[in-house]
PDB file of C-alpha atoms in Angstrom:
ATOM      1  CA  MET A  11    -115.537 -50.833  51.640  1.00 91.00           C
ATOM      2  CA  LYS A  12    -115.466 -50.052  47.829  1.00 95.00           C
ATOM      3  CA  ILE A  13    -112.549 -50.751  45.585  1.00 96.00           C
ATOM      4  CA  GLU A  14    -112.483 -49.300  42.068  1.00 96.00           C
ATOM      5  CA  THR A  15    -110.195 -51.603  40.185  1.00 95.00           C
ATOM      6  CA  SER A  16    -108.747 -48.956  37.954  1.00 93.00           C
ATOM      7  CA  ASN A  17    -107.232 -47.189  41.112  1.00 96.00           C
ATOM      8  CA  ILE A  18    -105.102 -50.210  42.220  1.00 95.00           C
ATOM      9  CA  GLU A  19    -102.192 -52.060  40.791  1.00 94.00           C
ATOM     10  CA  TRP A  20    -102.639 -55.413  38.982  1.00 93.00           C
ATOM     11  CA  LEU A  21    -101.066 -57.381  41.881  1.00 93.00           C
ATOM     12  CA  ASP A  22    -103.602 -56.043  44.436  1.00 94.00           C
ATOM     13  CA  ARG A  23    -106.418 -56.896  41.892  1.00 94.00           C
ATOM     14  CA  TYR A  24    -105.052 -60.404  41.734  1.00 93.00           C
ATOM     15  CA  LYS A  25    -104.983 -60.780  45.530  1.00 94.00           C
ATOM     16  CA  LEU A  26    -108.650 -59.653  45.644  1.00 95.00           C
ATOM     17  CA  LEU A  27    -109.534 -62.012  42.843  1.00 94.00           C
ATOM     18  CA  ILE A  28    -107.887 -65.199  44.411  1.00 94.00           C
ATOM     19  CA  GLY A  29    -109.318 -64.320  47.727  1.00 95.00           C
ATOM     20  CA  SER A  30    -112.827 -64.099  46.373  1.00 96.00           C
ATOM     21  CA  VAL A  31    -113.170 -66.805  43.662  1.00 95.00           C
ATOM     22  CA  LEU A  32    -112.576 -69.889  45.670  1.00 92.00           C
ATOM     23  CA  PRO A  33    -112.087 -72.837  45.967  1.00 94.00           C
ATOM     24  CA  ARG A  34    -110.683 -73.198  42.650  1.00 96.00           C
ATOM     25  CA  PRO A  35    -110.113 -76.542  40.975  1.00 95.00           C
ATOM     26  CA  ILE A  36    -106.604 -77.158  39.597  1.00 96.00           C
ATOM     27  CA  ALA A  37    -105.849 -77.977  35.980  1.00 97.00           C
ATOM     28  CA  PHE A  38    -102.583 -79.858  36.128  1.00 98.00           C
ATOM     29  CA  VAL A  39    -101.686 -79.445  32.421  1.00 98.00           C
ATOM     30  CA  SER A  40     -99.142 -81.549  30.609  1.00 97.00           C
ATOM     31  CA  SER A  41     -97.888 -80.554  27.202  1.00 97.00           C
ATOM     32  CA  LEU A  42     -95.092 -81.185  24.805  1.00 97.00           C
ATOM     33  CA  SER A  43     -92.705 -78.513  23.187  1.00 95.00           C
ATOM     34  CA  LYS A  44     -92.022 -78.723  19.497  1.00 92.00           C
ATOM     35  CA  ASN A  45     -88.774 -80.463  20.532  1.00 92.00           C
ATOM     36  CA  ASN A  46     -90.721 -83.132  22.384  1.00 94.00           C
ATOM     37  CA  ILE A  47     -89.790 -81.929  25.923  1.00 94.00           C
ATOM     38  CA  ALA A  48     -92.623 -82.623  28.304  1.00 96.00           C
ATOM     39  CA  ASN A  49     -93.892 -79.909  30.545  1.00 96.00           C
ATOM     40  CA  LEU A  50     -96.267 -80.205  33.499  1.00 97.00           C
ATOM     41  CA  ALA A  51     -97.725 -77.145  35.329  1.00 96.00           C
ATOM     42  CA  PRO A  52    -100.722 -76.408  37.637  1.00 96.00           C
ATOM     43  CA  PHE A  53    -103.340 -73.642  36.900  1.00 96.00           C
ATOM     44  CA  SER A  54    -106.143 -72.691  39.300  1.00 96.00           C
ATOM     45  CA  PHE A  55    -107.985 -70.489  36.951  1.00 96.00           C
ATOM     46  CA  PHE A  56    -109.766 -73.508  35.404  1.00 97.00           C
ATOM     47  CA  MET A  57    -113.376 -74.463  34.487  1.00 97.00           C
ATOM     48  CA  GLY A  58    -115.498 -76.602  32.362  1.00 97.00           C
ATOM     49  CA  ILE A  59    -117.499 -74.901  29.589  1.00 98.00           C
ATOM     50  CA  GLY A  60    -119.987 -77.379  28.175  1.00 97.00           C
ATOM     51  CA  ALA A  61    -120.697 -80.960  27.272  1.00 97.00           C
ATOM     52  CA  GLU A  62    -121.684 -80.772  23.460  1.00 97.00           C
ATOM     53  CA  PRO A  63    -119.077 -80.285  22.374  1.00 97.00           C
ATOM     54  CA  MET A  64    -117.143 -81.061  25.624  1.00 98.00           C
ATOM     55  CA  MET A  65    -115.014 -78.104  26.272  1.00 98.00           C
ATOM     56  CA  LEU A  66    -112.938 -76.736  29.120  1.00 98.00           C
ATOM     57  CA  ALA A  67    -110.703 -73.704  29.674  1.00 98.00           C
ATOM     58  CA  PHE A  68    -107.863 -72.660  31.891  1.00 98.00           C
ATOM     59  CA  SER A  69    -106.099 -69.168  32.048  1.00 97.00           C
ATOM     60  CA  VAL A  70    -102.404 -68.497  31.938  1.00 95.00           C
ATOM     61  CA  MET A  71    -101.364 -65.319  33.667  1.00 92.00           C
ATOM     62  CA  ARG A  72     -98.152 -63.383  33.015  1.00 87.00           C
ATOM     63  CA  ASP A  73     -96.132 -62.667  36.201  1.00 77.00           C
ATOM     64  CA  HIS A  74     -93.731 -59.826  37.158  1.00 65.00           C
ATOM     65  CA  GLU A  75     -91.182 -60.908  34.487  1.00 63.00           C
ATOM     66  CA  ASN A  76     -93.804 -60.749  31.767  1.00 54.00           C
ATOM     67  CA  ILE A  77     -92.697 -64.098  30.343  1.00 60.00           C
ATOM     68  CA  SER A  78     -95.042 -66.545  28.578  1.00 66.00           C
ATOM     69  CA  LYS A  79     -95.378 -69.766  30.468  1.00 83.00           C
ATOM     70  CA  ASP A  80     -93.931 -72.793  28.848  1.00 91.00           C
ATOM     71  CA  THR A  81     -97.452 -74.431  28.825  1.00 95.00           C
ATOM     72  CA  LEU A  82     -98.829 -71.674  26.664  1.00 95.00           C
ATOM     73  CA  VAL A  83     -95.922 -71.721  24.244  1.00 94.00           C
ATOM     74  CA  ASN A  84     -96.315 -75.436  23.949  1.00 96.00           C
ATOM     75  CA  VAL A  85    -100.115 -75.403  23.433  1.00 97.00           C
ATOM     76  CA  GLU A  86     -99.968 -72.705  20.878  1.00 96.00           C
ATOM     77  CA  GLU A  87     -97.227 -74.556  18.890  1.00 96.00           C
ATOM     78  CA  THR A  88     -98.499 -78.137  19.048  1.00 97.00           C
ATOM     79  CA  LYS A  89    -102.373 -77.475  19.549  1.00 98.00           C
ATOM     80  CA  GLU A  90    -102.650 -80.319  22.155  1.00 98.00           C
ATOM     81  CA  PHE A  91    -102.596 -80.731  25.866  1.00 98.00           C
ATOM     82  CA  VAL A  92    -103.928 -82.972  28.746  1.00 98.00           C
ATOM     83  CA  VAL A  93    -105.612 -81.673  31.933  1.00 98.00           C
ATOM     84  CA  ASN A  94    -104.807 -84.012  34.781  1.00 98.00           C
ATOM     85  CA  ILE A  95    -107.015 -83.610  37.905  1.00 98.00           C
ATOM     86  CA  VAL A  96    -105.162 -83.168  41.251  1.00 97.00           C
ATOM     87  CA  GLY A  97    -106.021 -85.479  44.017  1.00 95.00           C
ATOM     88  CA  GLU A  98    -104.639 -85.439  47.525  1.00 95.00           C
ATOM     89  CA  LYS A  99    -102.095 -88.294  46.724  1.00 95.00           C
ATOM     90  CA  ILE A 100    -100.174 -86.040  44.102  1.00 97.00           C
ATOM     91  CA  VAL A 101    -100.612 -82.619  45.675  1.00 96.00           C
ATOM     92  CA  ASN A 102     -96.915 -82.409  46.771  1.00 96.00           C
ATOM     93  CA  GLN A 103     -95.703 -83.380  43.339  1.00 97.00           C
ATOM     94  CA  MET A 104     -98.091 -80.823  41.790  1.00 97.00           C
ATOM     95  CA  ASN A 105     -96.614 -78.148  43.939  1.00 95.00           C
ATOM     96  CA  GLU A 106     -93.112 -79.011  42.768  1.00 95.00           C
ATOM     97  CA  CYS A 107     -94.241 -78.434  39.214  1.00 95.00           C
ATOM     98  CA  ALA A 108     -95.430 -74.938  40.171  1.00 92.00           C
ATOM     99  CA  THR A 109     -91.835 -73.678  39.949  1.00 89.00           C
ATOM    100  CA  ASN A 110     -90.913 -71.683  36.961  1.00 87.00           C
ATOM    101  CA  PHE A 111     -88.325 -74.065  35.522  1.00 90.00           C
ATOM    102  CA  GLN A 112     -86.449 -73.314  32.298  1.00 89.00           C
ATOM    103  CA  PRO A 113     -88.102 -74.644  29.157  1.00 89.00           C
ATOM    104  CA  GLU A 114     -85.584 -77.599  28.841  1.00 91.00           C
ATOM    105  CA  ILE A 115     -86.524 -79.051  32.152  1.00 91.00           C
ATOM    106  CA  ASP A 116     -89.002 -81.924  32.182  1.00 93.00           C
ATOM    107  CA  GLU A 117     -91.237 -81.501  35.206  1.00 95.00           C
ATOM    108  CA  PHE A 118     -92.191 -85.201  35.171  1.00 96.00           C
ATOM    109  CA  GLU A 119     -88.605 -86.003  35.979  1.00 95.00           C
ATOM    110  CA  VAL A 120     -88.336 -83.329  38.664  1.00 95.00           C
ATOM    111  CA  SER A 121     -91.599 -84.377  40.361  1.00 96.00           C
ATOM    112  CA  GLY A 122     -91.150 -88.150  40.053  1.00 97.00           C
ATOM    113  CA  LEU A 123     -94.548 -88.540  38.435  1.00 98.00           C
ATOM    114  CA  GLU A 124     -94.864 -91.147  35.745  1.00 97.00           C
ATOM    115  CA  LYS A 125     -95.754 -90.562  32.154  1.00 98.00           C
ATOM    116  CA  GLU A 126     -98.575 -92.535  30.596  1.00 98.00           C
ATOM    117  CA  PRO A 127     -99.123 -92.388  26.850  1.00 98.00           C
ATOM    118  CA  CYS A 128    -102.373 -90.863  25.540  1.00 98.00           C
ATOM    119  CA  ASP A 129    -104.606 -92.227  22.854  1.00 98.00           C
ATOM    120  CA  LEU A 130    -105.486 -89.251  20.755  1.00 98.00           C
ATOM    121  CA  VAL A 131    -102.912 -86.577  21.623  1.00 98.00           C
ATOM    122  CA  ARG A 132     -99.163 -86.635  21.782  1.00 98.00           C
ATOM    123  CA  PRO A 133     -98.563 -85.111  25.317  1.00 98.00           C
ATOM    124  CA  PRO A 134     -98.308 -87.687  28.067  1.00 98.00           C
ATOM    125  CA  ARG A 135    -100.786 -87.868  30.817  1.00 98.00           C
ATOM    126  CA  VAL A 136     -99.935 -88.234  34.518  1.00 98.00           C
ATOM    127  CA  LYS A 137    -100.299 -91.954  35.434  1.00 98.00           C
ATOM    128  CA  GLU A 138    -100.946 -91.195  39.105  1.00 98.00           C
ATOM    129  CA  SER A 139    -103.910 -88.880  38.321  1.00 98.00           C
ATOM    130  CA  ASP A 140    -107.256 -90.615  38.669  1.00 97.00           C
ATOM    131  CA  VAL A 141    -108.860 -88.432  35.906  1.00 98.00           C
ATOM    132  CA  SER A 142    -107.065 -87.063  32.750  1.00 98.00           C
ATOM    133  CA  LEU A 143    -108.589 -85.267  29.883  1.00 98.00           C
ATOM    134  CA  GLU A 144    -107.005 -85.284  26.448  1.00 98.00           C
ATOM    135  CA  CYS A 145    -107.635 -82.077  24.698  1.00 98.00           C
ATOM    136  CA  VAL A 146    -106.985 -80.458  21.303  1.00 98.00           C
ATOM    137  CA  LEU A 147    -106.820 -76.614  21.201  1.00 98.00           C
ATOM    138  CA  ASP A 148    -109.819 -74.695  19.983  1.00 98.00           C
ATOM    139  CA  ARG A 149    -108.466 -71.231  20.553  1.00 98.00           C
ATOM    140  CA  VAL A 150    -106.518 -68.841  22.724  1.00 97.00           C
ATOM    141  CA  ILE A 151    -107.957 -65.517  23.776  1.00 97.00           C
ATOM    142  CA  ASN A 152    -105.464 -62.871  24.939  1.00 96.00           C
ATOM    143  CA  PHE A 153    -106.419 -60.189  27.503  1.00 95.00           C
ATOM    144  CA  GLY A 154    -104.208 -57.186  28.196  1.00 93.00           C
ATOM    145  CA  GLU A 155    -100.415 -56.828  27.861  1.00 89.00           C
ATOM    146  CA  GLY A 156     -97.633 -56.919  30.358  1.00 88.00           C
ATOM    147  CA  PRO A 157     -97.554 -58.363  33.961  1.00 89.00           C
ATOM    148  CA  GLY A 158    -100.998 -59.447  35.186  1.00 90.00           C
ATOM    149  CA  SER A 159    -102.343 -59.959  31.546  1.00 93.00           C
ATOM    150  CA  SER A 160    -103.657 -63.408  30.689  1.00 94.00           C
ATOM    151  CA  SER A 161    -104.334 -65.964  27.974  1.00 96.00           C
ATOM    152  CA  LEU A 162    -107.533 -67.977  28.083  1.00 97.00           C
ATOM    153  CA  VAL A 163    -106.817 -71.425  26.619  1.00 98.00           C
ATOM    154  CA  ILE A 164    -109.978 -73.238  25.398  1.00 98.00           C
ATOM    155  CA  GLY A 165    -109.758 -76.844  24.456  1.00 98.00           C
ATOM    156  CA  LYS A 166    -112.042 -79.618  23.281  1.00 98.00           C
ATOM    157  CA  VAL A 167    -111.977 -82.790  25.291  1.00 98.00           C
ATOM    158  CA  VAL A 168    -111.383 -85.768  22.958  1.00 98.00           C
ATOM    159  CA  MET A 169    -110.658 -88.600  25.324  1.00 98.00           C
ATOM    160  CA  ILE A 170    -111.213 -89.073  29.070  1.00 98.00           C
ATOM    161  CA  HIS A 171    -109.184 -91.474  31.281  1.00 98.00           C
ATOM    162  CA  VAL A 172    -110.827 -92.538  34.646  1.00 97.00           C
ATOM    163  CA  ASN A 173    -109.436 -94.923  37.251  1.00 97.00           C
ATOM    164  CA  ASP A 174    -111.948 -97.795  37.361  1.00 96.00           C
ATOM    165  CA  GLU A 175    -111.792 -97.646  41.223  1.00 95.00           C
ATOM    166  CA  ILE A 176    -113.524 -94.298  41.385  1.00 95.00           C
ATOM    167  CA  TYR A 177    -116.045 -94.846  38.604  1.00 96.00           C
ATOM    168  CA  ALA A 178    -119.459 -96.421  38.973  1.00 93.00           C
ATOM    169  CA  ASN A 179    -122.787 -96.012  37.036  1.00 92.00           C
ATOM    170  CA  GLY A 180    -121.540 -93.365  34.710  1.00 92.00           C
ATOM    171  CA  LYS A 181    -120.333 -91.133  37.518  1.00 94.00           C
ATOM    172  CA  ILE A 182    -117.096 -90.356  39.342  1.00 95.00           C
ATOM    173  CA  ASN A 183    -116.924 -90.642  43.139  1.00 93.00           C
ATOM    174  CA  THR A 184    -115.845 -87.413  44.474  1.00 92.00           C
ATOM    175  CA  LYS A 185    -114.771 -88.952  47.873  1.00 90.00           C
ATOM    176  CA  GLU A 186    -112.546 -91.428  46.143  1.00 93.00           C
ATOM    177  CA  LEU A 187    -111.093 -88.787  43.722  1.00 94.00           C
ATOM    178  CA  GLN A 188    -110.180 -86.562  46.649  1.00 94.00           C
ATOM    179  CA  PRO A 189    -109.721 -83.392  44.530  1.00 94.00           C
ATOM    180  CA  ILE A 190    -107.903 -80.511  45.837  1.00 94.00           C
ATOM    181  CA  GLY A 191    -109.042 -76.894  45.718  1.00 94.00           C
ATOM    182  CA  ARG A 192    -106.817 -73.710  45.699  1.00 95.00           C
ATOM    183  CA  LEU A 193    -107.483 -70.915  48.070  1.00 94.00           C
ATOM    184  CA  ALA A 194    -105.480 -67.646  48.358  1.00 93.00           C
ATOM    185  CA  GLY A 195    -101.680 -67.674  48.995  1.00 90.00           C
ATOM    186  CA  ASN A 196    -100.304 -70.977  49.900  1.00 91.00           C
ATOM    187  CA  GLU A 197    -103.588 -72.412  51.030  1.00 93.00           C
ATOM    188  CA  TYR A 198    -105.579 -75.307  49.687  1.00 93.00           C
ATOM    189  CA  THR A 199    -108.726 -77.204  50.684  1.00 92.00           C
ATOM    190  CA  ARG A 200    -109.845 -80.819  50.508  1.00 91.00           C
ATOM    191  CA  ALA A 201    -113.156 -81.448  48.878  1.00 83.00           C
ATOM    192  CA  SER A 202    -113.541 -84.503  51.072  1.00 71.00           C
ATOM    193  CA  ALA A 203    -113.112 -82.367  54.269  1.00 68.00           C
ATOM    194  CA  SER A 204    -116.850 -81.457  54.671  1.00 74.00           C
ATOM    195  CA  THR A 205    -119.650 -81.772  52.232  1.00 77.00           C
ATOM    196  CA  PHE A 206    -123.461 -81.368  52.199  1.00 80.00           C
ATOM    197  CA  SER A 207    -126.349 -81.931  49.739  1.00 84.00           C
ATOM    198  CA  ILE A 208    -129.178 -79.593  48.653  1.00 87.00           C
ATOM    199  CA  GLU A 209    -131.709 -80.979  46.333  1.00 89.00           C
ATOM    200  CA  ARG A 210    -132.510 -78.730  43.457  1.00 86.00           C
ATOM    201  CA  LYS A 211    -136.235 -77.781  42.999  1.00 85.00           C
ATOM    202  CA  ARG A 212    -137.663 -78.563  39.464  1.00 85.00           C
ATOM    203  CA  ILE A 213    -140.647 -77.048  37.984  1.00 82.00           C
ATOM    204  CA  LYS A 214    -143.055 -79.646  36.739  1.00 75.00           C
TER     205      LYS A 214
END
């Protein structure tokens, strides 16, 4: 089968994309509005960029209503955000925050997750998350217009919070972190379900 993307609607492209690029890690992003209202929302178009400087990115896509997500509005206005990593223990609360609430709604209160102050940025982090990355905005790159278009948010990590219980010898224990990955539709996967190791060959 061959599918030329220019011949199908954006929603069909989206379904093919999320069915192909997987499993996807989840950026559980906390931000603050200019009026100090906290927002918490998950994004599965998420990746690390590099370590020097330490950068990461997540993408915010416009839906059928063609409305900018509260997260994007907040980040563009305040230039700060926090990426909280989603482990199995908070997956249900994360799902509650995926609802398109009105801007005046605080998703921390809706989900029952606890706010924890950050050190270098104003938005709170999720206390129940075992890893949180404080970020300052580097840039936003916009792609397209209308439903299906997206904004790539790139941030510089300025502080990392790691639960002592999952950290040893400079590394994070994946089995203890129990990260969740997003698949297509309503499906998710556990990183702890089945893993294997392959040693990378190095040229001497």
